[in-house]
CSV table of C-alpha atoms in Angstrom, one decimal:
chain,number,residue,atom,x,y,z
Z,3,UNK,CA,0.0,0.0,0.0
Z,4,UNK,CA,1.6,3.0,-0.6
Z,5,UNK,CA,0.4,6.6,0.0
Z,6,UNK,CA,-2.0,8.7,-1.4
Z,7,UNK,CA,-0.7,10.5,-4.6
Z,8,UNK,CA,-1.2,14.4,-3.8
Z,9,UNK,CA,-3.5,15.7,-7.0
Z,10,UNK,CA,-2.4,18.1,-9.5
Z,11,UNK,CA,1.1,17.8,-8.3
Z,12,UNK,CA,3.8,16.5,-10.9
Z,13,UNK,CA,6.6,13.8,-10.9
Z,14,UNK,CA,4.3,11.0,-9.6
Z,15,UNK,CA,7.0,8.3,-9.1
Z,16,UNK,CA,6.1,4.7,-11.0
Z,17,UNK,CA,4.5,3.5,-8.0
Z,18,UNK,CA,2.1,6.5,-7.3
Z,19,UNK,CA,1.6,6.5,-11.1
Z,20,UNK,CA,-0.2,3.2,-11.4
Z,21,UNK,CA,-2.0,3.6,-7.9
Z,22,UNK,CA,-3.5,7.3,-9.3
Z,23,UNK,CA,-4.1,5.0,-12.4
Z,24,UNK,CA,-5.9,2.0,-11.4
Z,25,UNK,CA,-8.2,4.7,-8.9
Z,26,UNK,CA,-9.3,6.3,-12.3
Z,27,UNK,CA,-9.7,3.6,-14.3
Z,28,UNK,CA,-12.0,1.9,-11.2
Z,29,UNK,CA,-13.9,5.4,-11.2
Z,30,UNK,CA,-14.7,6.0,-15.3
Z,31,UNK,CA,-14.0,2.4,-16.1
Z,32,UNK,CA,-10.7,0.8,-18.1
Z,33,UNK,CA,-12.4,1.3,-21.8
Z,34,UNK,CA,-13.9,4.7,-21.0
Z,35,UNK,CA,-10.2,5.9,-20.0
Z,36,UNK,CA,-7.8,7.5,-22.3
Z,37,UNK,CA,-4.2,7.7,-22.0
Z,38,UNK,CA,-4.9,11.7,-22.7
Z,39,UNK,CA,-7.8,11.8,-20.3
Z,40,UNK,CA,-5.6,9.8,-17.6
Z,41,UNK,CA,-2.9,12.2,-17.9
Z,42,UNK,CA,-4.8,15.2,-17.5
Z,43,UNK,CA,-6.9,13.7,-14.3
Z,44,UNK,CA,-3.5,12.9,-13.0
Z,45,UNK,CA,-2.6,16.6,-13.4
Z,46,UNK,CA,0.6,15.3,-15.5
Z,47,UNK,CA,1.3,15.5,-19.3
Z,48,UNK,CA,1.2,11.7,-21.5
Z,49,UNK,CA,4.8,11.8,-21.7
Z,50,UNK,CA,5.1,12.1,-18.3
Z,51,UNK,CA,3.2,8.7,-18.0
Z,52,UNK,CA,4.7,7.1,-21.3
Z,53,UNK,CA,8.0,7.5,-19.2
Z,54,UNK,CA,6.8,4.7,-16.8
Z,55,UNK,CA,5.0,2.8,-19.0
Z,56,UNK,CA,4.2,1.8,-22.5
Z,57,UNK,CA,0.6,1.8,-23.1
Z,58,UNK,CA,-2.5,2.0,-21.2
Z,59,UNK,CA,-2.6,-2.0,-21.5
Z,60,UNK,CA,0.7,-2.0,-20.0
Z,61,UNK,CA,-0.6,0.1,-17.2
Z,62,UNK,CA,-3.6,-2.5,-16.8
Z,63,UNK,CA,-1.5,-5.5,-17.1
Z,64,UNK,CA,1.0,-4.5,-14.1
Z,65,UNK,CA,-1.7,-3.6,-12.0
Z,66,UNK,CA,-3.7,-6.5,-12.8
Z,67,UNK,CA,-0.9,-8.7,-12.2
Z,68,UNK,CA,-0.8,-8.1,-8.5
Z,69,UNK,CA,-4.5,-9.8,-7.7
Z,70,UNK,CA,-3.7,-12.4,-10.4
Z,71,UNK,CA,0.1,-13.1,-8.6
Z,72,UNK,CA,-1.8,-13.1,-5.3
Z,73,UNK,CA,-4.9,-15.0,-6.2
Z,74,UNK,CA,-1.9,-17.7,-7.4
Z,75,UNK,CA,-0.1,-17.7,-4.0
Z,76,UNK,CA,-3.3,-18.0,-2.2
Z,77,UNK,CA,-4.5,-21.3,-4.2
Z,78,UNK,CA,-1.0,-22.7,-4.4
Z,79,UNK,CA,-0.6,-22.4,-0.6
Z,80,UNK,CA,-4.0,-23.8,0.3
Z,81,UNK,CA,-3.4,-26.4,-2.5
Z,82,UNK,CA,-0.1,-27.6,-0.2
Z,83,UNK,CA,-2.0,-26.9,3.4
Z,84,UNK,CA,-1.5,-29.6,6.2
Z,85,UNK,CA,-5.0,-31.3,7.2
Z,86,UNK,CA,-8.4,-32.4,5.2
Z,87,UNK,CA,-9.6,-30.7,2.3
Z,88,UNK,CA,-12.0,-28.3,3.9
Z,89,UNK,CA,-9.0,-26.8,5.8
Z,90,UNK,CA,-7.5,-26.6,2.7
Z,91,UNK,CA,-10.6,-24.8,1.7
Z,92,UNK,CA,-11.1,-22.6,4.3
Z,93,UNK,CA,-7.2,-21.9,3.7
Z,94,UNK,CA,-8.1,-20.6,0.6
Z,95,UNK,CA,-11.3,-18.3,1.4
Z,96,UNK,CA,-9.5,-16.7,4.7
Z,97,UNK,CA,-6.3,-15.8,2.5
Z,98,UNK,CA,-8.2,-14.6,-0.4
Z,99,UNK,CA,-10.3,-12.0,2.3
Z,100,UNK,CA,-6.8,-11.0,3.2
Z,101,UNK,CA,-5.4,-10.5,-0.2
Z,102,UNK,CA,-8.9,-8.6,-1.3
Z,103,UNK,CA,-9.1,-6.3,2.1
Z,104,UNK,CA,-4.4,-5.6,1.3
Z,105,UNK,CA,-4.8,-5.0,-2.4
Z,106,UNK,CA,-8.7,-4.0,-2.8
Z,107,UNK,CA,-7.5,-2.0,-5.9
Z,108,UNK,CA,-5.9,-4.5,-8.4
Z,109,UNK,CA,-8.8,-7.4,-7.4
Z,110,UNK,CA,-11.5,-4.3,-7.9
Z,111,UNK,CA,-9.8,-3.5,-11.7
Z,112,UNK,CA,-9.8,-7.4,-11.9
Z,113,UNK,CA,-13.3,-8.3,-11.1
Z,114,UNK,CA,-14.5,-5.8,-13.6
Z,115,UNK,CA,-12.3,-6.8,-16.6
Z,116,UNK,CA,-14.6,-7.9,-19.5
Z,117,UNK,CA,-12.2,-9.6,-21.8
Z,118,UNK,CA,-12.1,-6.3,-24.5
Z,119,UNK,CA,-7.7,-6.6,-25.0
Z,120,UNK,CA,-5.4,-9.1,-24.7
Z,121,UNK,CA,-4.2,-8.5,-21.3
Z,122,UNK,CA,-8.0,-8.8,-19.8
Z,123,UNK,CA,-8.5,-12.0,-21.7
Z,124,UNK,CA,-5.3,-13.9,-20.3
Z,125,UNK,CA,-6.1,-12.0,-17.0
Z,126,UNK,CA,-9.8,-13.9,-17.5
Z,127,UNK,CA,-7.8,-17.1,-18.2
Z,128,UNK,CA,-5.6,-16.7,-15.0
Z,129,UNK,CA,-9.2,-16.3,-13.1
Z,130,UNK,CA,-11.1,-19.0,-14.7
Z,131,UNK,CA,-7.9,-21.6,-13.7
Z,132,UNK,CA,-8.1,-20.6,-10.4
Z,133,UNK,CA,-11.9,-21.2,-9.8
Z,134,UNK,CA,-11.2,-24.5,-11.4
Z,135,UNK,CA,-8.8,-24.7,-8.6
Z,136,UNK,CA,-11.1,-24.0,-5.7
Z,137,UNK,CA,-13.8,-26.0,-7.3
Z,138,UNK,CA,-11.0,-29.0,-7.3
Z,139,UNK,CA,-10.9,-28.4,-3.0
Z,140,UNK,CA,-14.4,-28.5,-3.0
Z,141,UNK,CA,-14.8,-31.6,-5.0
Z,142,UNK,CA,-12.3,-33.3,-2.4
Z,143,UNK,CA,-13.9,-32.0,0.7
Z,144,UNK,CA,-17.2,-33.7,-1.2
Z,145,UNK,CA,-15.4,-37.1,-1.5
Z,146,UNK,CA,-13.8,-37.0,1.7
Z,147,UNK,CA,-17.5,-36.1,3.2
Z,148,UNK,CA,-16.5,-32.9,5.1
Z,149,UNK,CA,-19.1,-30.9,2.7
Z,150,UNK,CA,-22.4,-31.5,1.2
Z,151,UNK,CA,-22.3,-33.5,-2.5
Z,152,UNK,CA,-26.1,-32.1,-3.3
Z,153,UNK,CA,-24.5,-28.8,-4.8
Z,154,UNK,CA,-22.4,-29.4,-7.8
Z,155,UNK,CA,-18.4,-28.4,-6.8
Z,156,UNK,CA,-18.2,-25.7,-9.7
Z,157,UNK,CA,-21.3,-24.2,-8.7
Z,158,UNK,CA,-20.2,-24.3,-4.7
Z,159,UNK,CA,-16.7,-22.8,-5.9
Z,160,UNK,CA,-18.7,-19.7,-7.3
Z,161,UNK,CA,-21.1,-19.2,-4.6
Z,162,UNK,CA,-18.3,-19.5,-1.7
Z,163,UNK,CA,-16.5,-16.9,-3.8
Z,164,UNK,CA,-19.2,-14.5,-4.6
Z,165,UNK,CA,-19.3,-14.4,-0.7
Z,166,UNK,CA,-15.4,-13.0,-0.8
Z,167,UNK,CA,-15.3,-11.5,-4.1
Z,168,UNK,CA,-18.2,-8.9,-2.5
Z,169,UNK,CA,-16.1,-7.8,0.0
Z,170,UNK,CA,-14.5,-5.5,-2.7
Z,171,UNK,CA,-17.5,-3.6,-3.0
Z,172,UNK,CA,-18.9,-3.1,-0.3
Z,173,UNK,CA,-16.2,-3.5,2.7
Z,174,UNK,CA,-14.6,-0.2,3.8
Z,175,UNK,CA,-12.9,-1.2,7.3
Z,176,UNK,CA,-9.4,-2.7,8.2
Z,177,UNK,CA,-10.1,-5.8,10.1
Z,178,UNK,CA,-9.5,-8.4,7.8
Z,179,UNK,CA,-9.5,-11.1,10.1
Z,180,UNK,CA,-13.0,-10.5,11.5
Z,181,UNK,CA,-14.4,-10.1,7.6
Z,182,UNK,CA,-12.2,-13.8,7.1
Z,183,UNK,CA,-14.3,-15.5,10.2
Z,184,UNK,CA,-17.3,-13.7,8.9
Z,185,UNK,CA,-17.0,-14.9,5.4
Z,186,UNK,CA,-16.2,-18.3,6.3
Z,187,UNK,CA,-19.0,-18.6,8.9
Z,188,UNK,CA,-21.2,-18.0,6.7
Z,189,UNK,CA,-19.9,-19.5,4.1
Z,190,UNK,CA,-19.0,-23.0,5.3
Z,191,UNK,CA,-21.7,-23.2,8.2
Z,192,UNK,CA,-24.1,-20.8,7.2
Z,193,UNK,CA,-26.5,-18.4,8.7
Z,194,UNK,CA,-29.2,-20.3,10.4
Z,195,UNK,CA,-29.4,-21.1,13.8
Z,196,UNK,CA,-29.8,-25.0,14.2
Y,11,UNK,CA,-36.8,-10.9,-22.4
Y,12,UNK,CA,-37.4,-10.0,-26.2
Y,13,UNK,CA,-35.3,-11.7,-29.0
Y,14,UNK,CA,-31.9,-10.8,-30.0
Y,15,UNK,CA,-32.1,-7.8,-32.6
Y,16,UNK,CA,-30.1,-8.4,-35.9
Y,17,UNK,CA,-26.6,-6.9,-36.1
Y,18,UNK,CA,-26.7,-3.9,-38.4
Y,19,UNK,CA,-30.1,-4.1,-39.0
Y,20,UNK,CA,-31.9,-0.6,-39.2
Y,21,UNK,CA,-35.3,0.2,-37.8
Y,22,UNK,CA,-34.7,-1.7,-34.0
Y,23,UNK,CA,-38.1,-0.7,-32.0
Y,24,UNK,CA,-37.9,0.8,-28.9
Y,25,UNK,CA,-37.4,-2.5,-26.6
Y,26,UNK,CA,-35.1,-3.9,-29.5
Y,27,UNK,CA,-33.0,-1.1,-28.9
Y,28,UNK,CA,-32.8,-0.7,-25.2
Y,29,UNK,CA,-31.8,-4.1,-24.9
Y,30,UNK,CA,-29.1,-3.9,-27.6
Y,31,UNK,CA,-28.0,-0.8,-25.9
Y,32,UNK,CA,-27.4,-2.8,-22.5
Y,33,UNK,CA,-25.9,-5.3,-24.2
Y,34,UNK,CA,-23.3,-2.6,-25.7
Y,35,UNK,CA,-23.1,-1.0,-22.1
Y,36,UNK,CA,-22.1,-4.3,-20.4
Y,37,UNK,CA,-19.4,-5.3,-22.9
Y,38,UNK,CA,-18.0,-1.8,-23.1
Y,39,UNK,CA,-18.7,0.7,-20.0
Y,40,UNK,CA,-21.3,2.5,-19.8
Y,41,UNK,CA,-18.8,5.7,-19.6
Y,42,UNK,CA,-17.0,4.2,-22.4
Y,43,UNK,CA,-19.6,4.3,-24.5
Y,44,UNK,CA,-20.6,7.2,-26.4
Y,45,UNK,CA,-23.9,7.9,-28.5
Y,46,UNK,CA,-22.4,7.9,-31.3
Y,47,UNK,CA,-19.9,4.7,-30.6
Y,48,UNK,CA,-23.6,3.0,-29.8
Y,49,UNK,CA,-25.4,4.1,-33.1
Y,50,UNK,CA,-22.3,2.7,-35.0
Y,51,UNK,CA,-22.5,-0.6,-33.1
Y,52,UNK,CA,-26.3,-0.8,-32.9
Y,53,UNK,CA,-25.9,0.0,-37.0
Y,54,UNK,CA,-28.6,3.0,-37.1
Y,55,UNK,CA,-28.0,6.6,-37.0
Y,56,UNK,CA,-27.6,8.7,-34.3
Y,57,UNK,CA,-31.0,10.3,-34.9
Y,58,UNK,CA,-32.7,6.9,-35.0
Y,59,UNK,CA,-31.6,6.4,-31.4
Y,60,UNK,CA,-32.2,10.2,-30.2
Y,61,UNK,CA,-36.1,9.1,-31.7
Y,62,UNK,CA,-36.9,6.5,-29.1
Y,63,UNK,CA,-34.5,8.0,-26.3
Y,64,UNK,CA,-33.7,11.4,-24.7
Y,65,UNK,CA,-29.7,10.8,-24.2
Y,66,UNK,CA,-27.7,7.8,-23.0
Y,67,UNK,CA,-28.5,8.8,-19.6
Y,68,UNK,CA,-32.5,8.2,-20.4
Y,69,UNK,CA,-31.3,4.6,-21.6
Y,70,UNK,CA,-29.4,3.9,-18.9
Y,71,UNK,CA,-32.4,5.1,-16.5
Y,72,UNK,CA,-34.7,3.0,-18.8
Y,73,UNK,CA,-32.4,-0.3,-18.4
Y,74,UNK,CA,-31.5,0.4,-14.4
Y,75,UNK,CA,-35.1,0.6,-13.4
Y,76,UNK,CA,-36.1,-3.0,-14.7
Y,77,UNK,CA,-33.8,-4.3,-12.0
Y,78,UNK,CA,-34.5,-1.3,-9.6
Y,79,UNK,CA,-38.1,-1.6,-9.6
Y,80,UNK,CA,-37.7,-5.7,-9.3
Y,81,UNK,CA,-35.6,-5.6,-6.5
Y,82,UNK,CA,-38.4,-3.2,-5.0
Y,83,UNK,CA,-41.1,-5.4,-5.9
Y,84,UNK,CA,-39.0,-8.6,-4.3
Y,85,UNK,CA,-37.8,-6.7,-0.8
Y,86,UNK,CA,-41.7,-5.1,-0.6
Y,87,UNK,CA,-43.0,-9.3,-0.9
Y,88,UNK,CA,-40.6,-10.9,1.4
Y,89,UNK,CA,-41.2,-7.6,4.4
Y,90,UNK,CA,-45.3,-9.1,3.6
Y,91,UNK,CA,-44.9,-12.6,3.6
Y,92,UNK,CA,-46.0,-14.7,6.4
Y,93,UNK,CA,-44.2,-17.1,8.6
Y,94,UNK,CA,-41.3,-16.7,10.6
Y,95,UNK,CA,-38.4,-13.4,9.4
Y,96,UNK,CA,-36.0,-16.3,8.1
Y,97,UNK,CA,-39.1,-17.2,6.2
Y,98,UNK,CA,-38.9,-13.7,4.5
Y,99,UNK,CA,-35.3,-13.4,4.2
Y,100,UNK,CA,-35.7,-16.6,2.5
Y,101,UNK,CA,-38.1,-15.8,0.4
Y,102,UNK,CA,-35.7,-12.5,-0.8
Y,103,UNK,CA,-33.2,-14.5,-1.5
Y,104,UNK,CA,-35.4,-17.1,-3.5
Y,105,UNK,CA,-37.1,-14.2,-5.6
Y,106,UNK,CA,-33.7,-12.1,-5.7
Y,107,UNK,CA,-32.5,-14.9,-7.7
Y,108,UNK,CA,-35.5,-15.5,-10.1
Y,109,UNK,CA,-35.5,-11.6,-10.8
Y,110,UNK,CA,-31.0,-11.7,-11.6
Y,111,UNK,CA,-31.6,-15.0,-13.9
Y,112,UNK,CA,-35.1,-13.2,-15.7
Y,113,UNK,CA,-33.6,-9.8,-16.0
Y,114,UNK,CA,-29.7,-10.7,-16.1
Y,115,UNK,CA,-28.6,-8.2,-18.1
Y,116,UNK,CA,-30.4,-5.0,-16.4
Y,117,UNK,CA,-28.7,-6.0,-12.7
Y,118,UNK,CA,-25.6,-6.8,-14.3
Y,119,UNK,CA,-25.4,-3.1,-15.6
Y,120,UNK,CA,-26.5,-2.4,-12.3
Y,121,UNK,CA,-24.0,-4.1,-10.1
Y,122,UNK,CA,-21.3,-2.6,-12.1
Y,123,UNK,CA,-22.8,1.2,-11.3
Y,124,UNK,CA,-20.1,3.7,-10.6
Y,125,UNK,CA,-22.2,6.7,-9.6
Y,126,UNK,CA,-20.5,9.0,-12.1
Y,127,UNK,CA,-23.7,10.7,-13.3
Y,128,UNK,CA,-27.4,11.6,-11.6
Y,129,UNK,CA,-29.3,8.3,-12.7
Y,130,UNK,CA,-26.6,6.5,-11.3
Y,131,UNK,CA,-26.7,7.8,-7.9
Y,132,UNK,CA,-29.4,7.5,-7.8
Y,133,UNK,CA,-29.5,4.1,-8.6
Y,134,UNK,CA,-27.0,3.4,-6.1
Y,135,UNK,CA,-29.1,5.3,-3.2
Y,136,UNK,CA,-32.1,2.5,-4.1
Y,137,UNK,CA,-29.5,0.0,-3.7
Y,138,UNK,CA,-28.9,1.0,-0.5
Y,139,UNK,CA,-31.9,1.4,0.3
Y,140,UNK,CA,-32.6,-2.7,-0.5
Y,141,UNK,CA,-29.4,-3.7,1.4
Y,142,UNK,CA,-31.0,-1.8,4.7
Y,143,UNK,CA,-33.9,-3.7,4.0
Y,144,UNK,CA,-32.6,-7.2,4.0
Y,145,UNK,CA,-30.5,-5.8,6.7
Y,146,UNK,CA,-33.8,-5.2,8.7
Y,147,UNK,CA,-35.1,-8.9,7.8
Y,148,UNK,CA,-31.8,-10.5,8.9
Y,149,UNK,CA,-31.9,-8.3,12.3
Y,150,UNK,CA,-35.4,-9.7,12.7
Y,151,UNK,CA,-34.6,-13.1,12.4
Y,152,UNK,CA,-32.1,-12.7,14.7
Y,153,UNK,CA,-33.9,-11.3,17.4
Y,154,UNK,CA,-36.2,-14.3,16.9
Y,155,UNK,CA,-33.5,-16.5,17.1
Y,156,UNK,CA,-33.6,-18.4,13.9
Y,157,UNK,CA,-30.3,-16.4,12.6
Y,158,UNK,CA,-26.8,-16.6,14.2
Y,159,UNK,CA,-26.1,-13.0,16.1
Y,160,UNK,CA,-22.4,-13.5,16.3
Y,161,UNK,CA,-22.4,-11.6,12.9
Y,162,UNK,CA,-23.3,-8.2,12.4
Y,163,UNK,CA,-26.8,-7.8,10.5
Y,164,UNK,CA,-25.5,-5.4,7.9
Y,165,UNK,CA,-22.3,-7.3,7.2
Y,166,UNK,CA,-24.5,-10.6,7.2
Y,167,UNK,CA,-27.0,-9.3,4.7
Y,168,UNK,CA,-24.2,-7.8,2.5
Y,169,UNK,CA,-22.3,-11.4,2.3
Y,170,UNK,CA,-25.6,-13.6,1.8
Y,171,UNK,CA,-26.5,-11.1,-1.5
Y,172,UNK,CA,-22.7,-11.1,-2.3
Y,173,UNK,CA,-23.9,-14.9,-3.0
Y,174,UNK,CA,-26.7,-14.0,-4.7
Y,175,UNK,CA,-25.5,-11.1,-7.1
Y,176,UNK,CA,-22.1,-13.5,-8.1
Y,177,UNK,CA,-24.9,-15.5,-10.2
Y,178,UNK,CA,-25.1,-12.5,-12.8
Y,179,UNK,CA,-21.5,-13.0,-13.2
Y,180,UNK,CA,-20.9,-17.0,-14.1
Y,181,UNK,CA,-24.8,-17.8,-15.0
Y,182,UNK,CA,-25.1,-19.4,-17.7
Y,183,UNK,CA,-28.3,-21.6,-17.6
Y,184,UNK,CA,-32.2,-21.3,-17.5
Y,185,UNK,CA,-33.0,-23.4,-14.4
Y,186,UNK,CA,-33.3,-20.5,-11.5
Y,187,UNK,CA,-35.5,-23.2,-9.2
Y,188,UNK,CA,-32.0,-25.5,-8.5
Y,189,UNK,CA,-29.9,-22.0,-8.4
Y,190,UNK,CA,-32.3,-20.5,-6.0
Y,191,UNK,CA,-32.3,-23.7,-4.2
Y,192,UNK,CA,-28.3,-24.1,-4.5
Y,193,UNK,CA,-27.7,-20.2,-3.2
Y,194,UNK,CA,-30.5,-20.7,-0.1
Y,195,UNK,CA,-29.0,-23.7,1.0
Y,196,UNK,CA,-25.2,-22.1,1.1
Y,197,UNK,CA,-26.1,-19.1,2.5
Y,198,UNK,CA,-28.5,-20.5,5.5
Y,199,UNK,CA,-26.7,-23.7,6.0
Y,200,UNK,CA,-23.2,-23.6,4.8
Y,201,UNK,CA,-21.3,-25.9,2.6
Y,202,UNK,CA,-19.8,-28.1,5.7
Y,203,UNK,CA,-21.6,-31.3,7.0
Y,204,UNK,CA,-22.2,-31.6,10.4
């Protein structure tokens, strides 16, 4: 996380560049963003920015690549967890409400990539392996009996992670390891009283 | 839901239109998406659309309100219905669901609202003003019991409709009975046997 850019002011550094970035392309959108119209909400010039970076799908990329690298980390971890397969599950939604809540930004620009350039299609690619991933613990928490076998795994992958994708919308504190116990509460045990 | 309109067709009606506007809005931004940019994808003239519609804003309005006035119409049942208040907050979720499979492509424009013009915020405030609402069903059920109180109501109804608005994302079939039934049965009882 690294500071708020001050606005208007030039000689962003690269960092502070693509932060400023990604918070405008979240705000007007990726394909409603310009390089030009970038530049001039970032109070800079478009030289200033093709300093740091090549393209406006180079921008996208990098920033993208930090939900995508930690979405990776998260699945490989759980994927090599001590214990059953619903730890290893629960691994994987408690780390993924930690990456969401540490790098809200890059898994916000990801969630809302709809496959219009080459770097949002592979970035759509990198998501669809790793739901294929989840839906592989969930299919071996079903066989070993820990969860229910009535919902098909793929369809229990997505639900379980429309639970933590939402944070990103909608969560605006700082205790990510409340939201984790929250999310997998409901999630794995759900919220009924029994 | 009316029939797809023929690419580059001229003379779209008015509902032929709207929904090939939404369709244009989903896959490109709404704010990326300029009148003109639509008239050349819809293959009519600028004029043709300025005949049925005001502006893009009237459009987007137009296409918002089918999901805004929906999730009105599903909140106002489920406050009415009788039985217990998980029997209402089921019954939101279980017509929240029919309503996002019927009318995916309005709440999917929806859920991706940014609040960058009037209609949008305003769109937004009626969002919040549904969230409160389930918020108020799952406070209810609580105090009768029937819903865990080790998770606050507001956070609790967010993360249940976080499982019900991820359907507009990965959806891809007709059968909203076994999805309702799916997305009930994760949120109330979790995925874990006991």
């Amino acid at each position: 996380m690294t500071a708020a850019p001050r606005r208007g002011r030039p000689g962003y550094d690269r960092t502070q560049a693509l932060d400023a970035a990604v918070a405008v392309f979240i705000e007007q959108g990726y394909d409603g963003t310009s390089i030009s119209a970038l530049a001039e909400k970032l109070g800079v010039t478009k030289s200033a920015l093709y300093h740091h970076f090549d393209s406006k799908e180079a921008i996208l990329a990098e920033a993208l690549s930090v939900a995508l690298d930690g979405l990776d980390t998260v699945i490989a971890a759980a994927e090599q967890a001590p214990g059953s397969a619903l730890d290893r599950l629960t691994h994987a939604m408690t780390e993924a409400v930690r990456l969401l809540v540490r790098e809200k930004a890059s898994v916000t620009l990801l969630l809302r990539v709809r496959g219009n350039s080459a770097t949002e299609r592979a970035a759509l690619e990198r998501r669809r392996d790793f739901d294929a991933r989840v839906a592989g613990l969930v299919s071996a928490a079903q066989a070993e009996g820990s969860v229910r076998s009535d919902v098909d795994s793929r369809t229990a992958a997505r639900l379980l992670f429309g639970i933590v994708n939402s944070v990103v919308e909608w969560y605006r504190g700082d205790d990510a390891e409340e939201l984790a116990r929250d999310v997998v509460a409901i999630g794995l045990d759900g919220l009924r009283v029994r």
